[in-house]
């Protein structure tokens, strides 16, 4: 059944942006602080007996680097094919940076073999505090509802995703620090899609050649909250149930982190996927982003899928998209 | 329908304790660290126009004090009746310390008027990180599943509730620091019930005359996780879904925080309530605690209630229990 | 997610009234019958040992009076502070009359201490037949679906709520019969909110100084039934499933009991609360009432709450509203 | 999945009866009162244009008679085949008396054509207060939870089902008062099954030749309430949630109305059906009844059906059972 | 709550047809193939001991005939009243042909006694593959999602319902082959309603005097799929989740089987019922059909019923409709 | 919460087998028929532009072969690494044969790249009729409930899974027919796990070196149906609801297809995974199989996972298991 606007309306849906006047200043200043902070990246080769089944083809590193601000070391997996198994572009390896969905973590390195064995390097990074190996040690000034969505919600400087977005930008610096790294593709689904959009806007000077967000979360908050019926937007709602007077103040904070406002600031090619039955990240939020993208862009619409999106089909679309861009 | 053992079995249910050998040492050392840390409590009288409707009868203070460890100021409300409205025991005011349920916060001070207007002082404190005004700024070493149950789960020293339990003990010090404070009663439901049990065991030398835990959470973890079908035990399960190899290690940590193990260490009188249809904090976990309590104890069983427990009925039971104890 | 119109539309929503031509005649005649019927109120002081914990401050009476028509004695609790604990207005005690929500009852007297200990008298009355101590002994002419909503639905004279509304008006007479009674405030949530509106319209000559309905039920039936997705409106729907030909006849009956039609007939000040996620009493039904109120009025909107409404926050709003009105 | 004991255990399950000592006295006295009360039955032939489609074969009467106690006229439909379409036994028409399920009513007369057109007379009666044309005008002494299960629960004399059971017995007198009536068969499903059992025990001297209860409700209350997960037993539970101290008193009342206690008092042949996945009327309650039946008895077990029971299959079993008994 | 357009809009709702240009050609050719195929109908009288209870009044035959295409014998029950119990029209018996709902089967013959004992003959037929005694042995070229809705979906010639519709038309030939058969009425609910509409359009030259579809399925696919929230349209959605690129191709196939496109091709009188809360076969799909019917037509609207529709009430409407048509 | 026996009991759980006396004869005869039927396998290289992104490393073939019996061509994908990317054992490629879960299909070939790029060949085959490209064209003799579980249920020779099991055995012949094929590993989850067990027992003479079933379906039917609460066992239950008299006959059929009975007939090494919260394929059914396995065996238990099982963790376990076996 229809859960949002009909497709014809979605295709035309281009709502007003919600960025505050100091949106760009806010991020320039945040980036300046982040850039000034040492990365201190470490790459530890995993014991090969742990992945003996594929150690002849791929090297797997346990990566750590300083997250934004004090106290948080971010963990990631870096998989890089051995010489005979590499795909190369101008003598460098095209590299994927992947962000994960809400409440997840980097998981097992074997989950990324499908990219590595095709010849790409890949860095998969944790989201701080979430169910990986990375804590969130920012010093907050108040509590929040169960989950991450409302941590520091009342002030943009303290909002949880300010730190997450910077961690994700810093992950680009991490791969950029490797001599073998060639063109960088960024991707992720759901929260990972929202992070992909933010990084595409905030780190476009760092060699990102394309962004591939799927069913992105953290986009067009006001509309999403009117339409969603499952998933973590509920945390905001639960927070507001107890603090009804903070709604507008919260939306002001969220505007700094809204994929809608990042969209017109993205210049690299984007391959976006949207699912029309997505009750977690409603399709109108994805179309709103898409219709504001200014650069080269492609859309994949899954008319009867929910938040699982295109799954294997979209995965293959991304293989083709990356391969084609590298050919061009 | 029956969700746990029949009542007759519950009444006899007295499972083995799960405390590790160093259980007491762990807490003695933790208490020593906590006791050595300054409290730095502040009491700020709220602007009386905020509660003009009752300001002739009650003073309301916004309280803050240092939580356990670095970086966390714990917030609370302290309501104390004015002279004409006080109940006294040996020239001092009997005082209630109340802990709240999982995912909540201290809320509004007006929520505690029912005690204050009966003539008691009351301190209602936040649980760090949860939906109040108190952050959780402990420096963790890894992430966790959405929620608080799995923060620092793999090491007792880092487990979230180690800090919470100490914050709650320190709240006793906070009221004890007031000259007007007389005998202290501690109470709370669900998580607040679990905290009441922990504080009754860990702070019994601080003038606590009775504990009144309702439908306590954080008790008899192994059994609770076999029986529960709703509520935050699910967070542990979700964590273990992704990390199946950490189950035993986690249970070891949890044993240090289990109300079951605190029960035989409680010497003050206890009024406990249990609901036989409680699918969040199963009745067998409450009975297990009750049957291990060594001191004076009373039980209120609500045969057809769920986690809401006895609600108003139990509230009145507590009014009577406090009043009677003070008469005695 | 949005469950009804957006806020901007709600603020303008002022649907046509549905009152039949003889609406006022119907109620005048009903009131005449009721006024002619003896009240026969009894006030029995509860044994003080039942509430020894607060008997030094408050007197608690078990109240009974003749409900509308034959055979139904309505029960209530009347709490009145002792001399030293009273708040007074012109030498009389301001008094709250409280109506409860659907399927409930007066409950325990201790549930009303928060008002009594602030210095007010309070009468909390049962709704006949529902889960209190009051039967519904009206002689009906047919059966109905499980619940109370469809009892006598096919004729306004026999409709259940005709008797309930009159019982509620008679409760005002009950407190008015006490020598200590000063200005009367009426309040209630959900069904209690609907009753508050009806009484405010039907008993405004009896010294009611303000009405405080929360998330009112029994308002704007046609719209509510289009929008609701939970709660007792379902009883009407279940009745109509088996008797599809009675829908219009039923709506005609309901029009006599609709808060929408009472709204323009209310002259005392009103403090109304509405929750925008209320799936039981949809927000458009509350706004429809509010926008038809003719007298002094204030609105509290809870944008992300459901039928629980503003809970403690709204409770405090009412404390302030009562206090301020008495100051004025 | 299994929702109660395995079949082998059910077949042996014969729990202790729960009848109080004065069980038989209670019912003898109740029957005496009922028998002393005039029936005042009226049979009004429906306008034949309402059922012109079958008026050449069947007469349909709208029946009313005095229910037990004051003020309640019970409605029913009486269908009797015309001369050419009758089945006869010793010159009289075998007659079905049918009781309906909880929350229902007699419905439309056309719903009983399947019996009438086979040649039987049939009387289908309302249950007072429920969704038919019959009110429940007993004068109760208190309210109850939404529904009928808790009306008058605290005193056997006032319990709702005391009146219902007597209405059902009186319905036998109603058909017995017709000159054409031959042997009587009683039947019903769910509540109708419970009523069938009660009538079989209480009215066995009135010419009932067999009872055919399906998936009976109102049987073995304690066990049913331990096992059920849907349906009206929940009303008792909801009542007890607010009045936890009345549980034992309530069970005492219920013992007078429990099909379990009627079972050994039934002497006519019984055809009983039970469904092993019945979560409303658990199979162990049906087997408990069956295993206590003293007379001739047959059981139909539906291993994978829920409360819908054997539906058409069982309906045909009843056609065969009636036909065969009449042959014999 | 409202689940589709308001009634006023429904009454005007007359969407564009979706028939392809070769819609009629497709069906003419299909009918030609079907008509050329031998029926080979067999009528086996059931052993009368199986239905001894009614064998003096009715004959029951187990019917089989060749379904459309190779390999599928379709099963049905044929009940015909004995001489004394027949209703006649011009010396022939008016006959009902009934199609069943999705996932069902012909069930027990006793389920059709209500028609037979009124004096009509009735043929109740299986739907191939579904839960009756008839397999679906068409040779498909690919698999499909669990269920029948997606079998052969990508080509109209192979679509499951092409065969089902022809089986249903052939069932008319089956009764027509009986010497006793008079005027034919066709009916069914849900899927049976969709089949009734298809047969009314495709077999109108075979002596069908009226069609009585209830809450018809298989109508106005695009709208239905936008509005439904339960039932077998979900199978299409699940199929499209995995094959998103086949949506338009599938809708093209479905257009050949859409009741919407059959509506203007029906010339016999139609009695249609629609339920406004039907979440399986949304009311707008029923109204769309009704508003396109060109011949004599009547509508029964059940405003608060779901997919159960008018149940007994509608059943009686059909008794009256048939009876009246035969009188005229 | 616990959904089946505690782990200690599971580890000892070894129920009686349910194989009929002619179990082995049944399968020998079935295998004989199958072996006598030509395979007629075709391998069509996919157009490389469809998988240009990886065509330099892998060849992908669209495979078809004759399924068991008449009329059904089974589809599969065969991926084989190019020379430089192969892993070899004695000059041949170790090959995976993978069966999918209930209601699925072979999906996209890119879903199998993770194995192919590690150097293995892999054949992924459809299950007939299910949501792939393979029809089920067996000629059945009756219908069944929605789904595949009840097709032909009343006779072992006609049961759906007889044909599926043979298709799966024939898939082994398909890879065996390739000159490059070395040792064969078979695997699959859920239904794929059940198929793996059946093939391991029935095709052990065809060069299968190990079987890796995950959370297997189709095992220990009686127990599974007592414990399951979701998934396709429900189809059997729905079938039995309408045909209660066929239960034992059905269980007899199922015994021929029960993984429990195949277990002691498996001689190759088995790596089995079981999830203790699996409500679709209950853990006791998996343990029952494991405890009856006679050969070399390893178990992976996921204590808090449901039917998703060990997911990535188990996937890696299989990589390691295969790699280690090939080393040995």
PDB file of N, CA and C in Angstrom, chain A residues 60-115:
ATOM      1  N   UNK A  60      44.334  -8.011   5.714  1.00  0.00           N
ATOM      2  CA  UNK A  60      43.283  -7.391   6.530  1.00  0.00           C
ATOM      3  C   UNK A  60      43.922  -6.690   7.722  1.00  0.00           C
ATOM      4  N   UNK A  61      43.614  -5.406   7.865  1.00  0.00           N
ATOM      5  CA  UNK A  61      44.172  -4.611   8.954  1.00  0.00           C
ATOM      6  C   UNK A  61      43.076  -4.156   9.914  1.00  0.00           C
ATOM      7  N   UNK A  62      43.422  -4.238  11.180  1.00  0.00           N
ATOM      8  CA  UNK A  62      42.594  -3.635  12.218  1.00  0.00           C
ATOM      9  C   UNK A  62      43.062  -2.192  12.363  1.00  0.00           C
ATOM     10  N   UNK A  63      42.184  -1.249  12.054  1.00  0.00           N
ATOM     11  CA  UNK A  63      42.565   0.157  11.994  1.00  0.00           C
ATOM     12  C   UNK A  63      42.007   0.900  13.193  1.00  0.00           C
ATOM     13  N   UNK A  64      42.775   1.838  13.696  1.00  0.00           N
ATOM     14  CA  UNK A  64      42.266   2.761  14.721  1.00  0.00           C
ATOM     15  C   UNK A  64      42.761   4.163  14.405  1.00  0.00           C
ATOM     16  N   UNK A  65      41.908   5.134  14.699  1.00  0.00           N
ATOM     17  CA  UNK A  65      42.352   6.532  14.545  1.00  0.00           C
ATOM     18  C   UNK A  65      41.582   7.410  15.515  1.00  0.00           C
ATOM     19  N   UNK A  66      42.121   8.603  15.765  1.00  0.00           N
ATOM     20  CA  UNK A  66      41.448   9.515  16.682  1.00  0.00           C
ATOM     21  C   UNK A  66      40.157  10.031  16.074  1.00  0.00           C
ATOM     22  N   UNK A  67      39.086   9.788  16.774  1.00  0.00           N
ATOM     23  CA  UNK A  67      37.828  10.409  16.379  1.00  0.00           C
ATOM     24  C   UNK A  67      37.864  11.891  16.716  1.00  0.00           C
ATOM     25  N   UNK A  68      36.826  12.572  16.318  1.00  0.00           N
ATOM     26  CA  UNK A  68      36.725  14.014  16.556  1.00  0.00           C
ATOM     27  C   UNK A  68      36.639  14.287  18.058  1.00  0.00           C
ATOM     28  N   UNK A  69      37.424  15.264  18.523  1.00  0.00           N
ATOM     29  CA  UNK A  69      37.390  15.612  19.945  1.00  0.00           C
ATOM     30  C   UNK A  69      38.225  14.647  20.771  1.00  0.00           C
ATOM     31  N   UNK A  70      38.085  14.786  22.067  1.00  0.00           N
ATOM     32  CA  UNK A  70      38.911  14.007  22.976  1.00  0.00           C
ATOM     33  C   UNK A  70      38.345  12.614  23.221  1.00  0.00           C
ATOM     34  N   UNK A  71      39.229  11.671  23.399  1.00  0.00           N
ATOM     35  CA  UNK A  71      38.842  10.446  24.093  1.00  0.00           C
ATOM     36  C   UNK A  71      38.272   9.302  23.270  1.00  0.00           C
ATOM     37  N   UNK A  72      38.069   9.484  21.991  1.00  0.00           N
ATOM     38  CA  UNK A  72      37.421   8.439  21.215  1.00  0.00           C
ATOM     39  C   UNK A  72      38.306   7.943  20.080  1.00  0.00           C
ATOM     40  N   UNK A  73      38.781   6.700  20.202  1.00  0.00           N
ATOM     41  CA  UNK A  73      39.523   6.045  19.118  1.00  0.00           C
ATOM     42  C   UNK A  73      38.502   5.286  18.284  1.00  0.00           C
ATOM     43  N   UNK A  74      38.479   5.594  16.982  1.00  0.00           N
ATOM     44  CA  UNK A  74      37.533   4.940  16.090  1.00  0.00           C
ATOM     45  C   UNK A  74      38.168   3.701  15.468  1.00  0.00           C
ATOM     46  N   UNK A  75      37.429   2.602  15.435  1.00  0.00           N
ATOM     47  CA  UNK A  75      37.929   1.341  14.882  1.00  0.00           C
ATOM     48  C   UNK A  75      37.386   1.108  13.473  1.00  0.00           C
ATOM     49  N   UNK A  76      38.166   0.409  12.673  1.00  0.00           N
ATOM     50  CA  UNK A  76      37.725   0.058  11.330  1.00  0.00           C
ATOM     51  C   UNK A  76      38.489  -1.157  10.828  1.00  0.00           C
ATOM     52  N   UNK A  77      37.996  -1.716   9.743  1.00  0.00           N
ATOM     53  CA  UNK A  77      38.728  -2.789   9.058  1.00  0.00           C
ATOM     54  C   UNK A  77      39.205  -2.232   7.721  1.00  0.00           C
ATOM     55  N   UNK A  78      40.439  -2.534   7.389  1.00  0.00           N
ATOM     56  CA  UNK A  78      40.960  -2.142   6.081  1.00  0.00           C
ATOM     57  C   UNK A  78      41.406  -3.415   5.371  1.00  0.00           C
ATOM     58  N   UNK A  79      40.761  -3.698   4.250  1.00  0.00           N
ATOM     59  CA  UNK A  79      41.104  -4.886   3.455  1.00  0.00           C
ATOM     60  C   UNK A  79      41.737  -4.407   2.157  1.00  0.00           C
ATOM     61  N   UNK A  80      42.878  -4.970   1.840  1.00  0.00           N
ATOM     62  CA  UNK A  80      43.538  -4.558   0.597  1.00  0.00           C
ATOM     63  C   UNK A  80      44.037  -5.810  -0.128  1.00  0.00           C
ATOM     64  N   UNK A  81      43.682  -5.965  -1.388  1.00  0.00           N
ATOM     65  CA  UNK A  81      44.087  -7.167  -2.122  1.00  0.00           C
ATOM     66  C   UNK A  81      45.603  -7.217  -2.284  1.00  0.00           C
ATOM     67  N   UNK A  82      46.104  -8.414  -2.335  1.00  0.00           N
ATOM     68  CA  UNK A  82      47.527  -8.576  -2.621  1.00  0.00           C
ATOM     69  C   UNK A  82      47.787  -8.269  -4.096  1.00  0.00           C
ATOM     70  N   UNK A  83      49.045  -8.101  -4.418  1.00  0.00           N
ATOM     71  CA  UNK A  83      49.425  -7.574  -5.741  1.00  0.00           C
ATOM     72  C   UNK A  83      48.696  -8.242  -6.915  1.00  0.00           C
ATOM     73  N   UNK A  84      48.661  -9.553  -6.943  1.00  0.00           N
ATOM     74  CA  UNK A  84      48.077 -10.248  -8.102  1.00  0.00           C
ATOM     75  C   UNK A  84      46.557 -10.091  -8.200  1.00  0.00           C
ATOM     76  N   UNK A  85      45.984  -9.626  -7.133  1.00  0.00           N
ATOM     77  CA  UNK A  85      44.526  -9.593  -7.084  1.00  0.00           C
ATOM     78  C   UNK A  85      43.972  -8.173  -7.134  1.00  0.00           C
ATOM     79  N   UNK A  86      44.850  -7.218  -7.319  1.00  0.00           N
ATOM     80  CA  UNK A  86      44.419  -5.820  -7.315  1.00  0.00           C
ATOM     81  C   UNK A  86      43.870  -5.358  -8.650  1.00  0.00           C
ATOM     82  N   UNK A  87      42.910  -4.466  -8.531  1.00  0.00           N
ATOM     83  CA  UNK A  87      42.462  -3.662  -9.647  1.00  0.00           C
ATOM     84  C   UNK A  87      43.179  -2.318  -9.480  1.00  0.00           C
ATOM     85  N   UNK A  88      43.655  -1.731 -10.558  1.00  0.00           N
ATOM     86  CA  UNK A  88      44.411  -0.491 -10.401  1.00  0.00           C
ATOM     87  C   UNK A  88      43.882   0.605 -11.317  1.00  0.00           C
ATOM     88  N   UNK A  89      44.037   1.805 -10.886  1.00  0.00           N
ATOM     89  CA  UNK A  89      43.685   2.999 -11.678  1.00  0.00           C
ATOM     90  C   UNK A  89      44.863   3.939 -11.529  1.00  0.00           C
ATOM     91  N   UNK A  90      45.565   4.171 -12.613  1.00  0.00           N
ATOM     92  CA  UNK A  90      46.759   5.029 -12.572  1.00  0.00           C
ATOM     93  C   UNK A  90      47.726   4.546 -11.496  1.00  0.00           C
ATOM     94  N   UNK A  91      47.874   3.222 -11.394  1.00  0.00           N
ATOM     95  CA  UNK A  91      48.842   2.670 -10.463  1.00  0.00           C
ATOM     96  C   UNK A  91      48.412   2.675  -9.009  1.00  0.00           C
ATOM     97  N   UNK A  92      47.197   3.110  -8.767  1.00  0.00           N
ATOM     98  CA  UNK A  92      46.691   3.143  -7.388  1.00  0.00           C
ATOM     99  C   UNK A  92      45.436   2.262  -7.301  1.00  0.00           C
ATOM    100  N   UNK A  93      45.107   1.912  -6.100  1.00  0.00           N
ATOM    101  CA  UNK A  93      43.918   1.061  -5.927  1.00  0.00           C
ATOM    102  C   UNK A  93      42.685   1.916  -5.655  1.00  0.00           C
ATOM    103  N   UNK A  94      41.673   1.750  -6.463  1.00  0.00           N
ATOM    104  CA  UNK A  94      40.395   2.402  -6.120  1.00  0.00           C
ATOM    105  C   UNK A  94      39.918   1.854  -4.780  1.00  0.00           C
ATOM    106  N   UNK A  95      39.398   2.729  -3.963  1.00  0.00           N
ATOM    107  CA  UNK A  95      39.115   2.367  -2.578  1.00  0.00           C
ATOM    108  C   UNK A  95      37.692   2.749  -2.198  1.00  0.00           C
ATOM    109  N   UNK A  96      37.057   1.794  -1.510  1.00  0.00           N
ATOM    110  CA  UNK A  96      35.699   2.011  -1.015  1.00  0.00           C
ATOM    111  C   UNK A  96      35.781   2.399   0.457  1.00  0.00           C
ATOM    112  N   UNK A  97      35.050   3.424   0.872  1.00  0.00           N
ATOM    113  CA  UNK A  97      34.874   3.671   2.303  1.00  0.00           C
ATOM    114  C   UNK A  97      33.395   3.445   2.611  1.00  0.00           C
ATOM    115  N   UNK A  98      33.160   2.559   3.560  1.00  0.00           N
ATOM    116  CA  UNK A  98      31.778   2.160   3.833  1.00  0.00           C
ATOM    117  C   UNK A  98      31.374   2.488   5.268  1.00  0.00           C
ATOM    118  N   UNK A  99      30.182   3.098   5.390  1.00  0.00           N
ATOM    119  CA  UNK A  99      29.615   3.444   6.692  1.00  0.00           C
ATOM    120  C   UNK A  99      28.416   2.545   6.945  1.00  0.00           C
ATOM    121  N   UNK A 100      28.198   2.186   8.188  1.00  0.00           N
ATOM    122  CA  UNK A 100      27.151   1.195   8.451  1.00  0.00           C
ATOM    123  C   UNK A 100      25.840   1.818   8.940  1.00  0.00           C
ATOM    124  N   UNK A 101      24.847   0.988   9.064  1.00  0.00           N
ATOM    125  CA  UNK A 101      23.512   1.423   9.471  1.00  0.00           C
ATOM    126  C   UNK A 101      23.390   1.596  10.976  1.00  0.00           C
ATOM    127  N   UNK A 102      22.346   2.292  11.369  1.00  0.00           N
ATOM    128  CA  UNK A 102      22.110   2.631  12.764  1.00  0.00           C
ATOM    129  C   UNK A 102      22.096   1.392  13.658  1.00  0.00           C
ATOM    130  N   UNK A 103      22.788   1.494  14.753  1.00  0.00           N
ATOM    131  CA  UNK A 103      22.862   0.492  15.823  1.00  0.00           C
ATOM    132  C   UNK A 103      23.815  -0.645  15.499  1.00  0.00           C
ATOM    133  N   UNK A 104      24.434  -0.596  14.330  1.00  0.00           N
ATOM    134  CA  UNK A 104      25.369  -1.647  13.952  1.00  0.00           C
ATOM    135  C   UNK A 104      26.801  -1.316  14.339  1.00  0.00           C
ATOM    136  N   UNK A 105      27.735  -1.979  13.648  1.00  0.00           N
ATOM    137  CA  UNK A 105      29.162  -1.774  13.854  1.00  0.00           C
ATOM    138  C   UNK A 105      29.896  -2.305  12.638  1.00  0.00           C
ATOM    139  N   UNK A 106      31.217  -2.257  12.688  1.00  0.00           N
ATOM    140  CA  UNK A 106      31.985  -2.707  11.524  1.00  0.00           C
ATOM    141  C   UNK A 106      31.813  -4.214  11.287  1.00  0.00           C
ATOM    142  N   UNK A 107      31.411  -4.947  12.323  1.00  0.00           N
ATOM    143  CA  UNK A 107      31.210  -6.391  12.167  1.00  0.00           C
ATOM    144  C   UNK A 107      32.495  -7.144  11.902  1.00  0.00           C
ATOM    145  N   UNK A 108      32.396  -8.194  11.110  1.00  0.00           N
ATOM    146  CA  UNK A 108      33.561  -9.019  10.786  1.00  0.00           C
ATOM    147  C   UNK A 108      34.202  -8.528   9.491  1.00  0.00           C
ATOM    148  N   UNK A 109      35.520  -8.638   9.396  1.00  0.00           N
ATOM    149  CA  UNK A 109      36.161  -8.219   8.137  1.00  0.00           C
ATOM    150  C   UNK A 109      35.690  -9.057   6.942  1.00  0.00           C
ATOM    151  N   UNK A 110      35.321 -10.296   7.205  1.00  0.00           N
ATOM    152  CA  UNK A 110      34.911 -11.134   6.076  1.00  0.00           C
ATOM    153  C   UNK A 110      33.674 -10.592   5.378  1.00  0.00           C
ATOM    154  N   UNK A 111      32.948  -9.701   6.042  1.00  0.00           N
ATOM    155  CA  UNK A 111      31.757  -9.127   5.426  1.00  0.00           C
ATOM    156  C   UNK A 111      32.097  -8.197   4.267  1.00  0.00           C
ATOM    157  N   UNK A 112      33.366  -7.879   4.101  1.00  0.00           N
ATOM    158  CA  UNK A 112      33.764  -6.926   3.055  1.00  0.00           C
ATOM    159  C   UNK A 112      34.566  -7.582   1.939  1.00  0.00           C
ATOM    160  N   UNK A 113      34.673  -8.909   2.008  1.00  0.00           N
ATOM    161  CA  UNK A 113      35.478  -9.621   1.006  1.00  0.00           C
ATOM    162  C   UNK A 113      34.948  -9.432  -0.413  1.00  0.00           C
ATOM    163  N   UNK A 114      33.634  -9.277  -0.550  1.00  0.00           N
ATOM    164  CA  UNK A 114      33.071  -9.156  -1.905  1.00  0.00           C
ATOM    165  C   UNK A 114      33.681  -7.970  -2.651  1.00  0.00           C
ATOM    166  N   UNK A 115      34.009  -6.898  -1.940  1.00  0.00           N
ATOM    167  CA  UNK A 115      34.693  -5.777  -2.611  1.00  0.00           C
ATOM    168  C   UNK A 115      36.187  -6.083  -2.789  1.00  0.00           C
TER     169      UNK A 115
END
